Structure formats: C-alpha cells, structure tokens
Coordinates of C-alpha atoms and ligand atoms in Angstrom, one line a residue:
X1 CA 0.0 0.0 0.0
X2 CA 2.9 2.3 0.8
X3 CA 4.4 2.0 -2.6
X4 CA 1.0 3.1 -4.2
X5 CA 0.8 6.1 -1.9
X6 CA 4.3 7.2 -2.6
X7 CA 3.9 6.8 -6.4
X8 CA 0.7 8.7 -6.2
X9 CA 2.2 11.6 -4.2
X10 CA 5.1 11.8 -6.7
X11 CA 2.7 11.8 -9.6
X12 CA 0.7 14.6 -8.1
X13 CA 3.9 16.6 -7.6
X14 CA 4.9 16.1 -11.3
X15 CA 1.5 16.4 -12.9
X16 CA -0.7 18.8 -10.9
X17 CA -3.1 19.6 -13.7
X18 CA -4.3 18.5 -17.1
X19 CA -2.1 21.3 -18.5
X20 CA 1.0 19.6 -17.1
X21 CA 0.0 16.4 -18.8
X22 CA -0.5 18.1 -22.1
X23 CA 2.9 19.7 -21.8
X24 CA 4.5 16.3 -21.1
X25 CA 3.0 14.8 -24.2
X26 CA 3.9 17.8 -26.3
X27 CA 7.5 17.5 -25.2
X28 CA 7.4 13.9 -26.5
X29 CA 5.6 14.6 -29.7
X30 CA 7.1 18.0 -30.7
X31 CA 10.0 16.3 -32.3
X32 CA 7.8 14.4 -34.7
X33 CA 7.6 17.4 -37.1
X34 CA 4.0 18.6 -36.6
X35 CA 2.3 19.9 -39.7
X36 CA -1.0 21.7 -40.2
X37 CA -3.7 19.0 -40.9
X38 CA -5.4 21.4 -43.4
X39 CA -2.7 23.2 -45.4
X40 CA 0.3 21.0 -44.6
X41 CA 2.2 24.0 -43.5
X42 CA 4.8 23.6 -40.7
X43 CA 4.2 27.0 -39.3
X44 CA 2.3 25.9 -36.2
X45 CA 2.1 27.8 -33.0
X46 CA 1.8 25.9 -29.8
X47 CA 0.5 27.5 -26.6
X48 CA 1.9 25.9 -23.5
X49 CA -0.6 23.4 -22.0
X50 CA -2.9 23.4 -25.0
X51 CA -3.5 20.5 -27.3
X52 CA -4.6 22.7 -30.2
X53 CA -2.0 24.1 -32.5
X54 CA -2.7 27.3 -34.4
X55 CA -1.6 27.5 -38.0
X56 CA -0.1 30.9 -38.9
X57 CA -0.8 30.3 -42.6
X58 CA -4.4 29.0 -43.2
X59 CA -5.2 29.8 -40.1
X60 CA -7.0 26.8 -38.6
X61 CA -6.5 24.6 -35.7
X62 CA -4.9 21.1 -35.5
X63 CA -4.7 18.8 -32.5
X64 CA -1.3 17.4 -31.9
X65 CA -2.8 14.2 -30.3
X66 CA -4.9 13.6 -33.4
X67 CA -4.0 10.3 -35.1
X68 CA -1.8 9.2 -32.1
X69 CA -2.6 6.6 -29.4
X70 CA -4.2 9.5 -27.5
X71 CA -6.5 10.4 -30.3
X72 CA -9.9 11.6 -29.0
X73 CA -9.0 11.1 -25.4
X74 CA -10.6 13.9 -23.5
X75 CA -8.6 13.9 -20.3
X76 CA -4.9 12.8 -20.4
X77 CA -4.3 12.9 -16.6
X78 CA -5.8 9.5 -15.8
X79 CA -3.9 8.0 -18.7
X80 CA -0.5 9.4 -17.6
X81 CA -1.3 8.3 -14.0
X82 CA -2.0 4.7 -15.1
X83 CA 1.2 4.7 -17.2
X84 CA 3.1 6.2 -14.2
X85 CA 2.0 3.3 -12.0
X86 CA 2.8 0.7 -14.5
X87 CA 6.3 2.1 -15.2
X88 CA 6.9 1.7 -11.5
X89 CA 5.7 -1.9 -11.5
X90 CA 2.7 -1.0 -9.3
X91 CA -0.5 -2.6 -10.3
X92 CA -3.8 -1.5 -8.9
X93 CA -7.3 -2.7 -9.9
X94 CA -9.8 -0.5 -11.8
X95 CA -11.9 0.0 -8.7
X96 CA -9.1 1.5 -6.7
X97 CA -7.8 3.5 -9.7
X98 CA -11.3 5.0 -10.3
X99 CA -11.4 6.3 -6.7
X100 CA -7.9 7.7 -6.9
X101 CA -8.3 9.5 -10.1
X102 CA -12.0 10.3 -9.7
X103 CA -13.0 8.7 -12.9
X104 CA -15.7 6.1 -13.6
X105 CA -15.0 2.4 -13.2
X106 CA -15.6 2.0 -16.9
X107 CA -13.0 4.6 -17.8
X108 CA -10.5 3.0 -15.5
X109 CA -11.2 -0.5 -17.0
X110 CA -10.8 0.9 -20.5
X111 CA -7.5 2.6 -19.7
X112 CA -5.9 -0.6 -18.4
X113 CA -7.3 -2.7 -21.2
X114 CA -6.0 -0.3 -23.8
X115 CA -2.6 -0.1 -22.1
X116 CA -2.2 -3.8 -21.9
X117 CA -3.3 -4.0 -25.6
X118 CA -0.5 -1.5 -26.5
X119 CA 2.0 -3.8 -24.8
X120 CA 0.5 -6.8 -26.6
X121 CA 0.6 -5.1 -30.0
X122 CA 4.1 -3.9 -29.5
X123 CA 5.1 -7.6 -29.0
X124 CA 8.4 -7.0 -27.3
X125 CA 7.6 -8.8 -24.0
X126 CA 9.7 -11.9 -23.6
X127 CA 8.0 -15.0 -22.4
X128 CA 6.9 -18.6 -23.0
X129 CA 3.7 -19.9 -24.6
X130 CA 1.6 -21.9 -22.3
X131 CA -1.9 -23.4 -22.4
X132 CA -4.7 -21.2 -21.1
X133 CA -6.2 -24.1 -19.2
X134 CA -3.4 -23.9 -16.6
X135 CA -5.2 -20.8 -15.4
X136 CA -8.6 -22.3 -15.0
X137 CA -8.8 -21.7 -11.3
X138 CA -8.6 -17.9 -11.9
X139 CA -11.6 -17.7 -14.2
X140 CA -14.2 -16.4 -11.9
X141 CA -15.4 -13.4 -13.7
X142 CA -17.9 -13.3 -16.6
X143 CA -17.2 -11.9 -20.0
X144 CA -19.2 -11.6 -23.2
X145 CA -17.8 -15.0 -24.1
X146 CA -19.1 -16.8 -21.0
X147 CA -21.8 -19.3 -21.8
X148 CA -25.2 -18.2 -20.4
X149 CA -26.1 -19.6 -17.0
X150 CA -22.7 -21.3 -16.6
X151 CA -19.8 -20.6 -14.3
X152 CA -17.2 -18.2 -15.8
X153 CA -14.6 -21.1 -15.9
X154 CA -16.8 -22.9 -18.5
X155 CA -15.5 -20.3 -20.9
X156 CA -12.3 -22.3 -21.2
X157 CA -14.2 -25.4 -22.3
X158 CA -16.4 -23.4 -24.7
X159 CA -13.3 -21.8 -26.2
X160 CA -11.6 -25.2 -26.7
X161 CA -14.7 -26.5 -28.5
X162 CA -14.7 -23.5 -30.8
X163 CA -11.1 -24.0 -31.7
X164 CA -11.5 -27.7 -32.2
X165 CA -14.5 -27.1 -34.4
X166 CA -12.9 -24.6 -36.6
X167 CA -9.7 -26.8 -36.9
X168 CA -11.9 -29.7 -37.9
X169 CA -13.7 -27.6 -40.4
X170 CA -10.5 -26.4 -42.0
X171 CA -9.4 -30.1 -42.3
X172 CA -12.9 -30.7 -43.9
X173 CA -13.7 -33.3 -41.3
X174 CA -16.8 -33.7 -39.1
X175 CA -16.1 -32.2 -35.7
X176 CA -15.3 -35.1 -33.4
X177 CA -17.2 -35.9 -30.3
X178 CA -14.4 -35.2 -27.9
X179 CA -16.2 -33.1 -25.3
X180 CA -15.1 -35.3 -22.4
X181 CA -11.5 -35.2 -23.4
X182 CA -11.4 -31.5 -23.9
X183 CA -13.1 -30.7 -20.7
X184 CA -10.8 -32.8 -18.6
X185 CA -7.6 -31.6 -20.4
X186 CA -8.1 -28.3 -18.6
X187 CA -8.9 -29.9 -15.3
X188 CA -6.0 -32.3 -15.6
X189 CA -3.6 -29.4 -16.2
X190 CA -5.0 -27.6 -13.2
X191 CA -4.5 -30.7 -11.0
X192 CA -1.0 -31.3 -12.2
X193 CA 0.1 -27.7 -11.6
X194 CA -1.5 -27.8 -8.1
X195 CA 0.2 -31.1 -7.2
X196 CA 3.5 -29.9 -8.6
X197 CA 3.6 -26.9 -6.3
X198 CA 3.3 -29.1 -3.2
X199 CA 6.3 -31.0 -1.8
X200 CA 4.0 -33.4 0.1
X201 CA 1.0 -35.5 -1.3
X202 CA -2.3 -33.6 -1.2
X203 CA -5.5 -35.1 0.3
X204 CA -8.6 -35.2 -1.9
X205 CA -10.5 -32.6 0.1
X206 CA -7.6 -30.2 0.1
X207 CA -7.1 -30.7 -3.6
X208 CA -10.7 -29.9 -4.1
X209 CA -10.4 -26.7 -2.1
X210 CA -7.3 -25.6 -4.1
X211 CA -8.7 -26.4 -7.6
X212 CA -12.4 -25.5 -6.8
X213 CA -13.4 -28.5 -9.0
X214 CA -16.6 -30.5 -8.3
X215 CA -16.3 -33.9 -6.6
X216 CA -17.3 -35.7 -9.8
X217 CA -15.0 -33.9 -12.1
X218 CA -12.1 -34.1 -9.7
X219 CA -12.5 -37.8 -9.2
X220 CA -12.8 -38.4 -13.0
X221 CA -9.7 -36.3 -13.8
X222 CA -7.7 -38.1 -11.0
X223 CA -8.6 -41.5 -12.4
X224 CA -7.4 -40.5 -15.9
X225 CA -4.2 -38.9 -14.6
X226 CA -3.4 -42.1 -12.6
X227 CA -4.1 -44.3 -15.7
X228 CA -1.7 -42.1 -17.7
X229 CA 0.9 -42.5 -15.0
X230 CA 1.1 -38.8 -14.4
X231 CA 0.2 -39.0 -10.8
X232 CA 0.4 -41.5 -8.0
X233 CA -1.6 -42.2 -4.9
X234 CA 0.9 -43.1 -2.1
X235 CA -1.9 -43.7 0.3
X236 CA -5.7 -43.7 0.2
X237 CA -7.2 -40.4 -0.8
X238 CA -3.9 -38.6 -1.2
X239 CA -2.2 -37.7 -4.5
X240 CA 1.2 -36.6 -5.7
X241 CA 2.8 -35.9 -9.1
X242 CA 4.9 -38.7 -10.6
X243 CA 8.6 -38.0 -10.9
X244 CA 8.7 -38.4 -14.7
X245 CA 5.9 -35.8 -15.1
X246 CA 7.2 -32.4 -16.1
X247 CA 5.1 -29.4 -16.8
X248 CA 6.2 -27.9 -20.1
X249 CA 5.4 -24.9 -22.1
X250 CA 4.0 -26.1 -25.4
X251 CA 6.3 -24.5 -28.0
X252 CA 9.8 -24.5 -26.7
X253 CA 9.4 -27.5 -24.4
X254 CA 11.2 -25.6 -21.7
X255 CA 10.0 -25.9 -18.2
X256 CA 7.6 -23.3 -16.8
X257 CA 9.0 -21.4 -13.9
X258 CA 6.8 -22.8 -11.1
X259 CA 7.5 -20.0 -8.7
X260 CA 6.6 -17.3 -11.2
X261 CA 3.5 -19.2 -12.2
X262 CA 2.3 -19.3 -8.6
X263 CA 3.2 -15.6 -8.1
X264 CA 0.9 -14.8 -11.0
X265 CA -1.9 -16.8 -9.5
X266 CA -1.3 -14.9 -6.2
X267 CA -1.1 -11.6 -8.0
X268 CA -4.5 -12.1 -9.7
X269 CA -6.2 -13.3 -6.5
X270 CA -4.9 -10.5 -4.4
X271 CA -5.3 -7.6 -6.9
X272 CA -8.3 -8.6 -9.0
X273 CA -9.8 -11.5 -7.0
X274 CA -10.4 -13.3 -10.3
X275 CA -10.5 -12.6 -14.0
X276 CA -12.3 -13.7 -17.1
X277 CA -10.7 -16.1 -19.6
X278 CA -11.2 -13.6 -22.4
X279 CA -8.8 -11.1 -21.0
X280 CA -6.2 -13.6 -19.6
X281 CA -3.5 -12.4 -22.0
X282 CA -4.1 -8.8 -21.0
X283 CA -3.5 -9.7 -17.3
X284 CA -0.4 -11.5 -18.2
X285 CA 0.9 -8.4 -19.8
X286 CA -0.1 -6.4 -16.8
X287 CA 1.9 -8.9 -14.7
X288 CA 4.9 -8.3 -17.0
X289 CA 4.8 -4.7 -15.9
X290 CA 5.3 -5.8 -12.3
X291 CA 8.1 -8.4 -12.9
X292 CA 10.1 -7.2 -15.9
X293 CA 12.7 -4.6 -14.9
X294 CA 13.2 -3.5 -18.4
X295 CA 9.7 -1.9 -18.2
X296 CA 10.5 0.0 -15.0
X297 CA 12.0 3.0 -16.6
X298 CA 10.3 6.3 -16.9
X299 CA 9.0 6.7 -20.4
X300 CA 9.1 3.0 -21.5
X301 CA 5.4 2.4 -21.5
X302 CA 4.5 5.9 -22.6
X303 CA 6.8 5.5 -25.6
X304 CA 5.2 2.1 -26.4
X305 CA 1.9 3.9 -26.6
X306 CA 3.2 6.8 -28.7
X307 CA 4.7 4.4 -31.2
X308 CA 1.3 3.0 -32.0
X309 CA -1.8 4.0 -33.9
X310 CA -5.0 4.7 -32.0
X311 CA -6.5 1.6 -30.5
X312 CA -10.2 1.3 -31.2
X313 CA -12.3 0.1 -28.3
X314 CA -14.0 -2.4 -30.6
X315 CA -10.6 -4.1 -30.9
X316 CA -10.6 -4.6 -27.2
X317 CA -14.2 -5.8 -27.0
X318 CA -13.7 -8.4 -29.7
X319 CA -10.4 -9.7 -28.4
X320 CA -10.2 -13.2 -27.0
X321 CA -7.1 -14.7 -25.4
X322 CA -5.7 -17.5 -27.6
X323 CA -5.3 -21.1 -26.4
X324 CA -1.5 -20.6 -26.1
X325 CA -0.9 -17.5 -24.1
X326 CA 2.4 -15.7 -23.6
X327 CA 3.6 -16.1 -20.0
X328 CA 6.1 -13.3 -19.3
X329 CA 9.6 -14.2 -18.1
X330 CA 11.2 -12.5 -15.2
X331 CA 14.3 -10.4 -16.0
Ligands
ZN401 ZN1 -2.7 25.5 -42.0

C-alpha cells in the first residue's frame, strides 16, 4: 500500500493539472515534425498546455494528439497516472484506480485494457507460450464469451470447443465428439500444476479446495491422470505428481517457472480476486509490468503507446485470449 501512496504523491507533484500532462505529451511529440492538418504548413504555434496548434498560414487549428494513441482522449491525466504506476511496477485494480483519479470504473477499465493491448501489439515482452487451461482456477469473472447460466470457468471449455470445431472444419472433417477429453484436459492441467507446487502429497479434500473442482470432475480427472501414470496415490485419498511428469510450455518445451506461475496466481487473486478467460492475456501483460525490470524506466510504456496508432475500443471488446498465451519471463 505504501508504494502506491508514494507513487501517487510523486505523480501529483509532477502532474498537478491537465495542462502539465498536455505539456508532457507535447515534449514527447514535438520532435515528430507537426504539420497543419489542413494546409500541410509547418508554421504551427503551440500555446503551453494546449492541445490545439494554431496554423499561422491557413489559419486553422490542428490537435497534436490527433492520429496518435491518445486520439480523441478527453482527459490525459488518468492515462498518464496509469502509465506512471505501470512504469513503477505498481498494479492497482480498476476500482481503486477510479477512486484515486475520480473517474468512472468503466473509464479505468478501458484505460488498463488499452494499455495492456498496447504492450501486446508492440510484441516486445519476452516469455513462454503456455496453455490457457493452466489458469482455469482464476476464471471467476464473466465476460461476453461466458456461456449463459454457466460458471465463468466454463468459458475455457467453450473456447476449446470453438477452436476444435474450426480446426476440424479447416481439415474438412466432421467435428469429433471429444467433449469429455477437452473438458478434462483443462482440469488435468490444473490438478498437475497444483500437485506440482506441493512437496507433500495432497488429500482429496484439500485438492478440491485448491482447484475448486466439483467432486465428480475431480474424481474423474484423477482417475485419468493415474491411468496415464502422471500422478500416483501413495496412500488412500492422497495424491502426488509422478517423478517423470514435467510441466512444459507447449512450444519451446522448456519448463515453466513454477515459482513465477504461482506468483501470477497470487497476483491475480490479491489484486483482482479473479479474471475472465477472455482477458487472460491482458492480465499476463499487466503482470509483466510488475516483474520485468526493463519496463521499470520512466517513459518506456509511454513511448510504447506513442509508437502506435489509436486503438479502437472495438478491438478490445472483440479480443479473446488465444489457447496458447504468452507467459512473461522475469528479468
Ligand atoms: Zn494550415
């Protein structure tokens, strides 16, 4: 909490008003040869703290944020504050942020989604690709992709089925009846990752508490894992991971950093309580801001934003995290 307060105090000292924020952005964008949007003249006059540039030739107004990442953004201050926090590796949820900056929850939500999208589009975050089903226990918030009347975690299964179906269609095959397989693949991953984090065998009840799976599903998944030789049951009702079972990232076959994986789970639970499957990749990029030192430099994230075209909110609404998500590395 102290880090947030300190960063907030510092931000207020540097950016007291909207004008200070406009000045900051102007100092970053002035170098990129501004020309009049109407007559293409370079004879533009900038008034300190104003976004409008006055052309001394035609004489009309141009906005220097037009066509940039900050296109049509009314107030810059909440944006610069969010970037300020991220560049310090401080992550706060939209609810806290909306109170701090006195903006609506919706505005705060959009700001963070747009910022994580900028990082995603830039594509310079290092990490490993891993299957989204490893994160099943975090999916406790609904999204537009959550099947009606079902728990938010069912979005994982629904997404797998969509992917399977379109893959089958592209192979010009009938979609196979593999519902059971697909469903349990996610649960099996979740059980493996949970068992792997524990040095001692875990009792059924405890496993259920940790994975939040129903008794029937957990029993079925455990039977399959035992048959595959992935887990063993050293005593009645207790389970541990088999020695030869390694948890791997799908592409590079390198091992996932278990400690980092669990700190991500912890990060999501403590900061956001839970997330939707749809935006998993956005939260992984937000987590990258916390753990990757290369991002903890003033201007890094702001420059990432300024190097991009405006991001349409429709792009954010229609985004769905892929099956293989990028899990950031720590460095
Ligand atoms: Zn002009």
